[in-house]
Coordinates of C-alpha atoms in Angstrom, one line a residue:
Chain D
M1 CA -4.9 -4.6 -71.6
S2 CA -2.2 -4.0 -69.0
R3 CA -4.9 -3.2 -66.5
R4 CA -6.5 -6.6 -67.1
A5 CA -3.2 -8.3 -66.5
M6 CA -2.8 -6.7 -63.1
E7 CA -6.3 -7.7 -62.1
Q8 CA -5.4 -11.4 -62.4
S9 CA -4.7 -11.9 -58.6
R10 CA -8.2 -11.4 -57.3
R11 CA -9.5 -11.4 -53.7
I12 CA -12.9 -12.3 -52.3
T13 CA -13.3 -8.7 -51.3
D14 CA -13.2 -7.6 -54.9
S15 CA -16.9 -8.5 -55.1
F16 CA -17.6 -5.6 -52.7
P17 CA -17.2 -2.1 -54.1
R18 CA -14.2 -0.3 -52.8
R19 CA -14.7 3.3 -52.0
R20 CA -11.8 5.6 -51.2
R21 CA -13.0 9.0 -50.1
G22 CA -11.0 12.1 -50.6
P23 CA -10.0 14.2 -47.6
G24 CA -12.8 16.8 -47.9
R25 CA -15.7 14.5 -49.1
P26 CA -18.4 13.8 -46.5
P27 CA -19.9 10.3 -46.3
G28 CA -23.2 9.8 -48.0
R29 CA -24.7 9.2 -51.5
L30 CA -23.4 11.2 -54.4
K31 CA -26.0 13.1 -56.3
G32 CA -26.3 14.2 -59.9
K33 CA -23.3 14.6 -62.2
N34 CA -20.7 12.8 -60.1
K35 CA -22.4 9.5 -60.7
I36 CA -21.1 8.9 -64.2
T37 CA -17.4 9.5 -63.3
K38 CA -17.7 7.3 -60.2
D39 CA -17.2 4.0 -62.0
K40 CA -14.0 5.1 -63.7
D41 CA -12.7 6.3 -60.3
K42 CA -13.6 3.0 -58.7
E43 CA -11.6 1.0 -61.2
K44 CA -8.6 3.3 -60.9
E45 CA -8.8 3.0 -57.1
K46 CA -9.0 -0.8 -57.2
V47 CA -5.7 -0.9 -59.2
Q48 CA -4.0 1.6 -56.9
V49 CA -5.2 -0.1 -53.8
K50 CA -3.5 -3.4 -54.8
V51 CA -0.1 -1.7 -55.3
R52 CA -0.5 0.0 -51.9
E53 CA -1.3 -3.2 -50.1
C54 CA 1.7 -3.6 -47.8
P55 CA 1.3 -1.5 -44.5
R56 CA 4.1 -3.0 -42.5
P57 CA 7.6 -1.4 -42.9
P58 CA 9.6 -3.7 -45.1
S59 CA 12.7 -3.3 -43.0
Q60 CA 11.5 -5.9 -40.4
P61 CA 11.5 -9.5 -41.5
S62 CA 8.3 -11.3 -40.3
P63 CA 9.1 -13.7 -37.4
D64 CA 9.1 -17.4 -38.4
P65 CA 6.6 -19.8 -36.8
A66 CA 9.3 -21.5 -34.8
L67 CA 10.0 -18.3 -33.0
L68 CA 6.3 -17.7 -32.3
E69 CA 6.1 -21.3 -31.0
M70 CA 9.0 -20.7 -28.6
L71 CA 7.3 -17.5 -27.3
R72 CA 4.1 -19.4 -26.8
R73 CA 5.9 -22.0 -24.7
F74 CA 7.4 -19.2 -22.7
D75 CA 3.9 -17.9 -22.0
L76 CA 2.7 -21.2 -20.9
S77 CA 5.5 -22.2 -18.6
W78 CA 4.3 -21.7 -15.0
E79 CA 7.7 -21.1 -13.4
Y80 CA 7.8 -17.5 -14.5
G81 CA 4.4 -16.5 -13.1
P82 CA 1.2 -15.4 -14.7
C83 CA 1.4 -14.2 -18.3
T84 CA -1.9 -12.3 -18.8
G85 CA -2.1 -8.5 -18.7
I86 CA 1.6 -7.8 -19.2
T87 CA 3.9 -7.8 -22.2
R88 CA 6.3 -10.7 -22.7
L89 CA 9.3 -8.5 -22.2
Q90 CA 7.9 -7.3 -18.8
R91 CA 7.3 -10.9 -17.8
W92 CA 10.9 -11.8 -18.9
E93 CA 12.4 -8.9 -16.9
R94 CA 10.3 -9.8 -13.8
A95 CA 11.5 -13.4 -14.0
Q96 CA 15.1 -12.2 -14.3
E97 CA 14.8 -10.0 -11.2
L98 CA 13.3 -12.8 -9.2
G99 CA 16.2 -15.0 -10.0
L100 CA 14.3 -17.5 -12.1
S101 CA 16.8 -17.3 -15.0
P102 CA 14.6 -17.1 -18.0
P103 CA 16.3 -18.1 -21.3
G104 CA 18.2 -15.3 -23.0
P105 CA 17.2 -16.0 -26.6
I106 CA 13.7 -15.1 -25.8
R107 CA 14.7 -11.6 -24.7
D108 CA 16.7 -11.1 -27.9
A109 CA 13.8 -12.2 -30.0
L110 CA 11.5 -9.9 -28.1
L111 CA 13.8 -6.9 -28.6
E112 CA 14.3 -7.7 -32.3
H113 CA 10.6 -7.8 -33.1
R114 CA 9.5 -5.0 -30.9
D115 CA 7.0 -3.6 -33.4
N116 CA 5.2 -6.8 -34.0
P117 CA 2.2 -7.1 -31.7
D118 CA 2.1 -10.9 -32.1
V119 CA 5.5 -11.1 -30.6
T120 CA 5.3 -8.5 -27.8
Y121 CA 2.0 -9.4 -26.3
S122 CA 1.0 -12.6 -24.6
L123 CA -1.1 -15.3 -26.0
W124 CA -4.3 -14.0 -24.4
H125 CA -3.8 -10.4 -25.2
E126 CA -6.8 -10.1 -27.3
Y127 CA -9.2 -11.3 -24.6
E128 CA -10.6 -8.8 -22.1
L129 CA -10.0 -9.5 -18.5
Chain A
A1 CA -15.6 29.1 28.3
G2 CA -12.4 29.9 30.1
G3 CA -9.0 30.8 28.8
S4 CA -6.0 28.4 29.0
V5 CA -5.3 28.0 32.7
L6 CA -2.2 25.9 33.1
R7 CA -1.4 24.0 36.2
G8 CA 1.4 25.3 38.4
A9 CA 4.9 24.3 38.2
G10 CA 5.9 20.8 39.4
A11 CA 2.4 19.5 38.9
W12 CA 3.0 17.8 35.6
D13 CA 1.6 14.3 36.1
V14 CA 3.0 11.4 34.2
R15 CA 0.1 9.7 32.5
E16 CA 1.8 6.6 31.5
S17 CA 5.2 5.1 32.4
V18 CA 7.8 5.6 29.7
Q19 CA 8.6 2.4 28.0
G20 CA 12.2 2.2 26.9
L21 CA 15.7 1.4 27.9
G22 CA 18.7 3.3 28.8
P23 CA 21.1 4.9 26.4
F24 CA 21.6 2.9 23.3
G25 CA 24.8 1.1 22.9
K26 CA 26.7 2.8 25.7
G27 CA 27.7 1.2 28.9
T28 CA 27.1 4.1 31.3
P29 CA 23.9 3.6 33.2
T30 CA 22.6 7.2 33.3
S31 CA 18.9 7.6 33.3
H32 CA 17.3 9.0 30.2
T33 CA 15.5 12.3 30.6
M34 CA 11.9 12.4 30.0
F35 CA 10.3 15.3 28.2
S36 CA 8.8 16.7 31.4
E37 CA 11.8 16.2 33.6
Q38 CA 13.8 18.6 31.6
A39 CA 11.1 21.1 32.1
A40 CA 10.6 20.8 35.8
P41 CA 13.7 22.6 37.1
M42 CA 13.0 25.6 34.9
A43 CA 9.3 25.7 35.5
Q44 CA 9.7 28.3 38.3
G45 CA 9.6 30.8 35.5
L46 CA 5.9 30.5 35.4
L47 CA 5.4 32.5 38.6
A48 CA 8.2 35.0 37.9
P49 CA 8.1 38.3 36.2
P50 CA 9.1 38.1 32.5
S51 CA 12.8 38.4 31.9
A52 CA 14.2 41.5 30.3
E53 CA 15.4 39.6 27.3
P54 CA 12.8 37.1 26.0
P55 CA 14.8 34.0 25.4
T56 CA 14.7 32.2 22.1
F57 CA 15.1 28.5 21.7
P58 CA 16.2 27.6 18.2
R59 CA 14.7 24.3 17.1
V60 CA 17.3 21.5 16.6
P61 CA 18.3 21.6 12.9
V62 CA 17.1 19.0 10.5
S63 CA 19.9 16.7 9.7
G64 CA 19.8 13.5 7.7
Y65 CA 16.4 13.2 6.3
S66 CA 15.9 10.9 3.4
D67 CA 12.6 9.7 2.0
C68 CA 12.6 5.9 1.3
S69 CA 9.0 5.5 0.1
Q70 CA 9.8 5.3 -3.6
P71 CA 8.3 1.8 -3.9
F72 CA 5.0 3.1 -2.6
Q73 CA 4.8 6.0 -5.1
L74 CA 3.0 5.0 -8.2
G75 CA 3.5 6.9 -11.4
E76 CA 1.2 5.9 -14.3
R77 CA -1.4 3.5 -13.0
G78 CA -3.1 0.8 -15.0
F79 CA -5.8 -1.4 -13.6
S80 CA -6.1 -3.8 -16.5
R81 CA -4.3 -6.6 -14.6
Q82 CA -5.4 -9.4 -12.4
Y83 CA -4.2 -9.8 -8.9
A84 CA -2.6 -13.1 -9.6
H85 CA 0.6 -11.2 -10.3
I86 CA 1.0 -9.8 -6.9
Y87 CA 0.4 -13.1 -5.2
A88 CA 2.9 -14.8 -7.5
V89 CA 5.7 -12.2 -6.9
R90 CA 4.9 -12.3 -3.2
L91 CA 5.5 -16.0 -3.0
A92 CA 8.5 -15.9 -5.3
G93 CA 10.0 -13.0 -3.3
M94 CA 9.5 -14.5 0.1
R95 CA 10.2 -18.1 -0.7
P96 CA 14.1 -18.0 -0.4
G97 CA 13.9 -16.4 3.0
L98 CA 11.4 -18.9 4.2
E99 CA 13.3 -21.9 2.9
R100 CA 16.4 -20.6 4.8
R101 CA 14.4 -20.1 8.0
A102 CA 12.8 -23.6 7.6
R103 CA 16.2 -25.2 7.3
S104 CA 17.5 -23.4 10.3
L105 CA 14.5 -24.4 12.5
W106 CA 13.9 -27.9 11.4
G107 CA 17.3 -29.1 10.2
N108 CA 19.3 -28.8 7.1
G109 CA 18.3 -32.1 5.7
I110 CA 14.5 -31.6 5.6
A111 CA 12.8 -32.1 2.3
L112 CA 11.4 -29.0 0.7
R113 CA 8.6 -30.0 -1.6
K114 CA 6.1 -28.4 -3.9
L115 CA 2.5 -29.5 -3.4
S116 CA 2.6 -31.4 -6.7
E117 CA 5.5 -33.5 -5.4
L118 CA 3.9 -34.5 -2.1
Q119 CA 3.7 -38.2 -1.2
A120 CA 1.3 -39.5 1.5
G121 CA 3.1 -40.0 4.7
E122 CA 6.4 -38.4 3.9
K123 CA 7.5 -35.7 6.3
C124 CA 8.4 -32.6 4.4
C125 CA 8.2 -28.8 4.4
V126 CA 6.1 -26.8 2.0
V127 CA 6.2 -23.1 1.4
G128 CA 3.1 -21.4 0.2
T129 CA 0.4 -18.7 0.5
L130 CA -2.3 -19.1 3.1
F131 CA -5.9 -18.8 2.2
K132 CA -8.6 -18.8 5.0
S133 CA -12.0 -19.6 3.7
M134 CA -14.5 -17.9 6.0
Q135 CA -18.2 -18.3 5.9
L136 CA -18.9 -14.7 6.9
Q137 CA -16.5 -13.1 4.6
P138 CA -18.4 -10.4 2.6
S139 CA -18.7 -11.6 -0.9
I140 CA -19.9 -9.3 -3.6
L141 CA -20.9 -12.2 -5.7
Q142 CA -23.3 -13.5 -3.1
E143 CA -24.8 -10.1 -2.7
I144 CA -25.6 -9.6 -6.3
S145 CA -26.6 -13.2 -6.9
E146 CA -30.3 -13.2 -7.8
E147 CA -31.1 -16.7 -6.8
H148 CA -30.1 -16.0 -3.2
N149 CA -32.1 -12.8 -2.8
L150 CA -30.0 -11.8 0.1
V151 CA -30.0 -8.5 1.9
P152 CA -26.4 -7.3 2.0
Q153 CA -24.6 -8.4 5.2
P154 CA -24.2 -5.5 7.7
P155 CA -20.6 -4.8 8.6
L156 CA -19.4 -6.8 11.6
P157 CA -16.5 -6.1 13.9
K158 CA -15.0 -9.5 13.3
Y159 CA -15.8 -12.0 10.6
I160 CA -14.2 -15.1 12.1
Q161 CA -16.1 -18.3 12.9
P162 CA -15.2 -21.6 14.3
S163 CA -15.9 -23.3 11.0
D164 CA -13.1 -21.4 9.1
E165 CA -10.6 -23.5 7.3
L166 CA -7.0 -22.9 6.3
I167 CA -5.8 -23.8 2.8
L168 CA -2.2 -23.6 1.6
E169 CA -1.6 -22.6 -2.0
D170 CA 1.6 -22.7 -3.9
E171 CA 2.2 -21.9 -7.6
L172 CA 0.1 -24.9 -8.9
Q173 CA -2.0 -26.6 -6.2
R174 CA -3.7 -26.1 -2.9
I175 CA -4.2 -28.3 0.1
K176 CA -6.2 -28.1 3.3
L177 CA -4.3 -27.7 6.5
E178 CA -5.0 -29.1 9.9
G179 CA -3.0 -29.8 13.1
A180 CA -0.7 -27.5 15.0
I181 CA -1.8 -24.3 13.4
D182 CA -4.1 -21.7 14.8
V183 CA -6.8 -21.3 12.3
Q184 CA -8.5 -18.3 13.9
R185 CA -5.3 -16.3 14.3
L186 CA -4.0 -16.4 10.8
V187 CA -5.2 -14.4 7.8
T188 CA -5.3 -14.8 4.0
G189 CA -2.2 -13.8 2.1
T190 CA 0.4 -14.8 4.6
I191 CA 3.4 -16.6 3.2
L192 CA 4.5 -19.4 5.6
A193 CA 6.3 -22.7 5.7
V194 CA 4.6 -25.7 7.2
Y195 CA 6.3 -28.9 8.3
G196 CA 4.3 -32.1 8.4
C197 CA 3.0 -34.8 6.1
E198 CA 0.1 -35.4 3.8
Q199 CA -2.6 -37.6 5.1
D200 CA -4.5 -40.3 3.2
D201 CA -7.6 -38.1 3.1
G202 CA -5.7 -35.4 1.2
R203 CA -5.2 -33.0 4.0
F204 CA -1.9 -31.9 5.3
L205 CA -1.2 -32.5 9.0
V206 CA 0.9 -29.7 10.3
E207 CA 3.4 -30.5 13.0
D208 CA 5.1 -27.1 13.0
H209 CA 4.9 -23.9 11.0
C210 CA 7.1 -20.7 10.7
F211 CA 6.9 -17.3 9.2
A212 CA 9.7 -15.2 7.6
G213 CA 10.7 -13.8 10.9
L214 CA 12.2 -10.4 11.6
P215 CA 13.9 -9.0 8.6
P216 CA 17.7 -8.4 8.7
P217 CA 18.7 -5.4 10.8
L218 CA 19.7 -2.0 9.6
P219 CA 22.9 -0.3 11.0
W220 CA 22.2 2.2 13.8
N221 CA 23.2 5.8 13.1
G222 CA 21.0 7.5 15.6
P223 CA 21.6 10.8 17.2
S224 CA 23.6 11.1 20.4
S225 CA 21.4 13.8 22.0
D226 CA 17.7 13.9 22.7
R227 CA 15.7 14.4 19.5
F228 CA 11.9 13.9 19.5
V229 CA 9.5 13.0 16.7
L230 CA 5.8 13.6 17.4
L231 CA 3.5 10.9 16.0
A232 CA -0.2 11.8 15.8
S233 CA -3.0 10.3 13.8
G234 CA -6.7 10.7 13.4
L235 CA -7.0 14.4 13.8
G236 CA -10.6 14.0 12.6
L237 CA -11.2 17.5 11.3
G238 CA -14.7 18.2 10.0
S239 CA -16.5 16.2 12.6
V240 CA -19.7 17.5 14.0
S241 CA -18.4 18.2 17.5
G242 CA -15.8 20.9 18.0
E243 CA -14.3 19.4 21.1
A244 CA -11.3 17.9 19.4
L245 CA -10.4 21.2 17.9
L246 CA -9.3 22.6 21.2
S247 CA -7.0 19.7 21.8
T248 CA -5.6 20.0 18.2
Q249 CA -4.9 23.6 18.8
L250 CA -3.1 22.7 22.1
L251 CA -1.0 20.2 20.2
V252 CA 0.0 22.8 17.7
D253 CA 0.8 25.3 20.4
V254 CA 3.0 22.8 22.3
V255 CA 4.9 21.9 19.2
T256 CA 5.4 25.5 18.1
G257 CA 6.5 26.5 21.5
Q258 CA 3.7 28.8 22.4
L259 CA 2.6 26.9 25.4
G260 CA 4.3 26.6 28.8
A261 CA 7.2 28.3 30.4
E262 CA 10.7 28.4 29.2
G263 CA 11.3 24.8 30.2
E264 CA 8.5 23.5 28.0
Q265 CA 9.6 25.7 25.2
N266 CA 13.1 24.3 25.5
C267 CA 11.8 20.8 25.3
A268 CA 9.5 21.6 22.4
A269 CA 12.5 22.9 20.5
H270 CA 13.9 19.3 20.6
I271 CA 11.0 18.1 18.5
T272 CA 12.5 17.7 15.0
R273 CA 9.6 16.4 13.1
V274 CA 5.8 15.8 13.2
I275 CA 4.3 12.9 11.4
L276 CA 0.5 12.9 11.0
A277 CA -0.4 9.3 10.3
G278 CA -3.7 9.5 8.4
N279 CA -7.4 10.3 9.0
L280 CA -6.8 14.0 9.1
L281 CA -10.5 14.3 8.1
S282 CA -13.2 12.8 10.1
Q283 CA -15.5 10.0 8.9
N284 CA -18.4 12.5 8.9
T285 CA -16.9 14.2 5.9
Q286 CA -17.6 11.0 3.9
S287 CA -21.4 11.4 4.0
R288 CA -22.9 9.8 1.0
D289 CA -26.5 11.1 1.2
T290 CA -26.0 13.4 -1.7
I291 CA -25.1 10.6 -4.0
N292 CA -28.7 9.2 -4.3
K293 CA -30.4 12.6 -4.5
A294 CA -31.2 14.2 -7.7
K295 CA -28.6 16.5 -9.2
Y296 CA -30.8 19.6 -9.1
L297 CA -31.2 19.3 -5.3
T298 CA -27.5 18.8 -4.6
K299 CA -26.1 21.4 -7.1
K300 CA -25.3 24.1 -4.6
T301 CA -24.3 21.9 -1.6
Q302 CA -20.6 21.7 -0.9
A303 CA -19.0 18.5 0.2
A304 CA -18.2 18.4 3.9
S305 CA -14.6 17.7 3.2
V306 CA -14.1 21.1 1.6
E307 CA -14.5 22.9 4.9
A308 CA -12.5 20.3 6.7
V309 CA -9.6 20.6 4.3
K310 CA -9.6 24.4 4.8
M311 CA -9.3 23.8 8.5
L312 CA -6.5 21.3 7.9
D313 CA -4.7 23.8 5.7
E314 CA -4.8 26.4 8.5
I315 CA -3.5 23.9 11.1
L316 CA -0.8 22.7 8.9
L317 CA 0.2 26.3 8.2
Q318 CA 0.8 26.9 11.9
L319 CA 2.8 23.8 12.2
C320 CA 4.8 24.2 9.0
T321 CA 6.1 27.6 9.9
S322 CA 7.9 26.0 12.8
V323 CA 8.6 22.3 12.3
P324 CA 8.9 19.9 9.3
V325 CA 5.6 18.0 9.0
D326 CA 5.0 14.7 7.1
V327 CA 1.3 14.2 6.2
M328 CA 0.2 10.7 5.4
P329 CA -3.3 10.1 4.0
G330 CA -5.7 7.8 5.7
E331 CA -8.9 6.0 5.2
F332 CA -11.1 9.1 5.2
D333 CA -8.8 11.5 3.4
P334 CA -9.3 12.7 -0.2
T335 CA -6.9 10.4 -2.0
N336 CA -7.2 7.0 -3.6
Y337 CA -8.7 4.1 -1.7
T338 CA -6.3 1.3 -2.7
L339 CA -3.1 0.8 -0.9
P340 CA -0.5 2.3 -1.3
Q341 CA -2.4 5.6 -0.9
Q342 CA -0.8 8.4 -2.9
P343 CA 0.1 11.7 -1.2
L344 CA -2.6 14.4 -0.9
H345 CA -2.4 16.9 -3.7
R346 CA -0.8 20.2 -2.8
C347 CA -3.5 22.2 -4.5
M348 CA -5.8 21.3 -1.6
L349 CA -3.4 23.0 0.9
P350 CA -2.5 26.3 -0.7
L351 CA -1.4 28.1 2.4
A352 CA 0.7 25.3 3.9
S353 CA 2.3 24.0 0.7
A354 CA 4.1 27.3 0.3
Y355 CA 6.5 26.0 2.9
T356 CA 9.1 23.4 2.1
T357 CA 8.7 22.0 5.6
L358 CA 5.4 20.4 4.5
R359 CA 5.9 17.0 3.0
L360 CA 2.9 15.2 1.6
V361 CA 3.8 11.5 1.6
T362 CA 2.3 8.1 0.8
N363 CA 0.7 5.6 3.0
P364 CA 2.7 3.4 3.9
Y365 CA 5.5 5.8 4.6
Q366 CA 9.2 5.0 5.0
A367 CA 11.9 7.5 5.8
S368 CA 15.2 7.8 7.5
L369 CA 15.2 10.6 10.1
D370 CA 18.6 11.4 11.6
G371 CA 19.7 7.8 10.9
V372 CA 16.7 6.2 12.4
R373 CA 14.5 4.3 9.9
F374 CA 10.7 4.9 10.3
L375 CA 8.1 2.7 8.7
G376 CA 4.4 3.0 9.3
T377 CA 0.9 3.1 7.9
S378 CA -2.3 4.9 8.7
G379 CA -3.7 1.7 10.3
Q380 CA -5.9 0.2 7.5
N381 CA -3.7 -2.9 7.3
I382 CA -3.9 -3.5 11.0
S383 CA -7.6 -2.9 11.3
D384 CA -8.2 -5.2 8.4
I385 CA -6.3 -8.0 10.0
F386 CA -8.2 -7.3 13.2
K387 CA -11.5 -8.0 11.4
Y388 CA -10.4 -11.4 10.0
S389 CA -8.3 -12.7 12.9
S390 CA -8.8 -13.6 16.5
M391 CA -6.0 -11.2 17.5
D392 CA -7.6 -8.3 19.4
D393 CA -4.6 -6.1 20.4
Y394 CA -3.4 -3.6 17.8
L395 CA 0.2 -3.9 19.1
E396 CA 0.0 -7.7 18.9
I397 CA -1.1 -7.5 15.3
L398 CA 1.6 -4.9 14.5
E399 CA 4.2 -7.2 15.9
W400 CA 2.8 -10.2 14.0
T401 CA 3.0 -8.4 10.7
L402 CA 6.7 -7.6 11.4
L403 CA 7.3 -11.3 12.3
A404 CA 5.4 -12.4 9.2
G405 CA 7.6 -10.2 7.1
H406 CA 4.8 -8.4 5.3
I407 CA 3.1 -5.1 6.0
S408 CA -0.3 -6.0 4.8
P409 CA -1.0 -9.7 4.0
T410 CA -4.7 -9.3 3.6
A411 CA -4.3 -7.0 0.6
P412 CA -5.6 -7.5 -2.0
D413 CA -8.1 -10.0 -0.7
T414 CA -10.1 -7.9 1.8
L415 CA -8.1 -4.6 1.6
G416 CA -7.9 -2.7 -1.7
C417 CA -4.5 -2.9 -3.3
Y418 CA -3.0 -1.7 -6.5
P419 CA -2.4 -4.6 -8.9
F420 CA 1.4 -4.7 -8.8
Y421 CA 3.1 -7.1 -11.1
K422 CA 6.8 -6.6 -10.9
S423 CA 7.3 -6.8 -7.1
D424 CA 5.4 -6.6 -3.9
P425 CA 6.5 -3.4 -2.1
F426 CA 4.8 -4.5 1.1
I427 CA 7.4 -7.2 1.8
L428 CA 9.7 -6.2 4.6
T429 CA 13.2 -6.5 3.4
E430 CA 15.0 -4.6 6.2
C431 CA 14.0 -4.2 9.8
P432 CA 13.0 -0.6 10.6
H433 CA 13.9 1.1 13.9
V434 CA 10.5 2.5 14.5
Y435 CA 7.4 0.7 13.1
F436 CA 4.1 2.4 13.7
C437 CA 0.5 2.2 12.8
G438 CA -2.1 5.0 13.1
N439 CA -5.6 5.2 14.3
A440 CA -5.3 2.6 17.0
P441 CA -8.0 2.6 19.7
R442 CA -5.4 3.3 22.4
F443 CA -1.7 4.1 22.8
Q444 CA 0.6 1.1 23.0
S445 CA 4.3 0.8 22.5
K446 CA 6.9 -1.9 22.8
L447 CA 10.6 -2.4 22.1
L448 CA 11.3 -5.6 20.3
Q449 CA 14.7 -7.3 20.3
G450 CA 15.7 -9.7 17.6
K451 CA 18.2 -12.5 17.5
E452 CA 20.3 -10.8 14.9
G453 CA 20.6 -7.6 16.8
Q454 CA 17.4 -5.9 15.5
R455 CA 15.9 -3.3 17.8
V456 CA 12.4 -2.1 16.8
L457 CA 10.2 0.2 18.6
L458 CA 6.6 -0.7 17.9
V459 CA 4.1 2.1 18.3
A460 CA 0.3 2.0 18.0
V461 CA -0.5 5.7 17.6
P462 CA -3.9 6.4 19.0
D463 CA -6.8 8.1 17.3
F464 CA -6.4 11.8 18.4
S465 CA -10.1 12.7 17.9
A466 CA -11.1 10.0 20.4
T467 CA -8.2 9.9 22.8
Q468 CA -6.5 13.3 22.5
T469 CA -3.2 11.5 22.8
A470 CA -0.2 11.8 20.6
C471 CA 3.2 10.1 20.9
L472 CA 6.7 11.4 21.3
V473 CA 9.5 9.1 20.1
N474 CA 13.0 9.9 21.4
L475 CA 15.4 9.0 18.6
R476 CA 18.4 8.7 20.9
D477 CA 17.2 5.7 22.8
L478 CA 14.1 4.6 21.0
S479 CA 11.8 5.3 23.9
C480 CA 8.2 6.5 23.4
Q481 CA 5.8 8.3 25.6
P482 CA 2.3 9.5 25.1
I483 CA 1.3 13.1 25.5
T484 CA -2.4 13.9 26.2
F485 CA -4.3 17.1 25.7
S486 CA -7.7 17.7 27.2
G487 CA -9.9 20.7 27.6
F488 CA -13.0 21.2 29.7
G489 CA -16.4 21.2 28.0
A490 CA -19.7 22.3 29.2
D491 CA -20.5 19.1 30.9
S492 CA -17.1 18.3 32.2
E493 CA -16.7 18.2 36.0
D494 CA -12.9 18.6 35.9
G495 CA -12.2 22.3 36.1
D496 CA -8.6 22.3 35.0
M497 CA -7.3 22.1 31.5
E498 CA -4.4 19.7 31.4
V499 CA -1.5 19.0 29.3
G500 CA -0.2 15.8 30.7
H501 CA 2.5 13.4 29.7

């Protein structure tokens, strides 16, 4: 019964079978006797997977949308030069060295959220050159 | 083939007049001593029996060398950036200096405008990057475009045409230029300030323009006695003909003091350094026929540059045992293609790199020798400007790059360049004392005086494999003289072998 309660929050990906392979198991179809025990393993894995869902270290608070908006505006302001191909911190430091006086809060925000790729990389980071 | 027959004493002929001034900074009008004048009184020793005690001439000790080419040394290289960054930092870095110069030339009250703030008819000054749109400029896109079906354009000596146009770009916009500006002479990538007004048809009518000008001077700490630096470039090893090898060996012998009587050896002992400015290997080592052949045919063939590098190693070994040598890579040397070229790797020169006197340096190269600041390249920047400008004289182009405040404005447009993003290391921030470029077609030198007290010796170092000429720079008074080596070949009428300077 407790298992059913935990399964209340369902995702669309639940309709696809989740397979977690052990470290020594090669990919491919399982033959013979392992088939019967497979279903029980799948259900157990589904439950375990939900508990294990959070990959990000919980020490960093996620940046709020206002901060991301400020960083996007920093990317799009033409005074500090092109923004593609370099991290936002590199662009901030370059603007500082050229004497263009970029705003200080942006640097603090960049250093605070150093691990978050949405913060460190520019708006067009995902696009190839 | 004969041995080395030297001319008798007193017959040293001066090939070219020395260009330089008297002692630097002092009031006494004593004449400077040329390399050969010191030798002449003691040249009687050639016809005398050897002295009981063979004299030794210790080379002047190395004092005050510091390498200033850190901006040209790249550590980890990443090419996933566009070139917009280097143009942006070039403009941002040179803008303050240009605005100052514009105010000093055209008055303090002139209006400095960005292109987006221009109003038709208003006289103002704009600072921006120049772009020259040339019809003949080789374009890779045109070559591979299928609808044109063009055969690739053969390389031309000059790509200028009367129909070329100049366009000024700043951070946001661009505008066509016309008026008092020499379209043929200027090249893409130059940062300049134009004074004029915008016309109704959208073009900018230029009344006057200016460049960054000579950079601020460096303090002079030069030596008080004669010290020479030998500049040579274009040794061209690995070429098909062996003629140049004899001249190269003569050069090495003069520098290491194995040539001439005691007088010449005494003079050679005053050479404190040798700088080889690029193209140590000949263009023949770059043969690309093996690239298109099948692998099984080319498996056992050795690249032509392997033999040439072995010869270079032996020559450098002879030089390094006696004098500090700085080796700069050039266009045909085994290093990267884009500027700044990184130093040759020491694993290619196993014999010579055992000596600490060998320094493998970058191209461009900047160093302070005995208080005199040297800055120079192997000539790719000058020859690239030569192709896209109406200027024909290498020394004139060299002077122009100094006055424009940038070593190589055509990079990255037509000359390969590393995609810098933080700062442009080719901007000239201080005025060097000696500014040279290698692989020029002939020897030229000039002493340039600036308004703020700058004194620069401009040297166009000739291609040694073609001209057999090297340059001797006297650090005491910034004078420069060529030194030519020639041998006699099978078809040469001249019977004597000469070392003239």
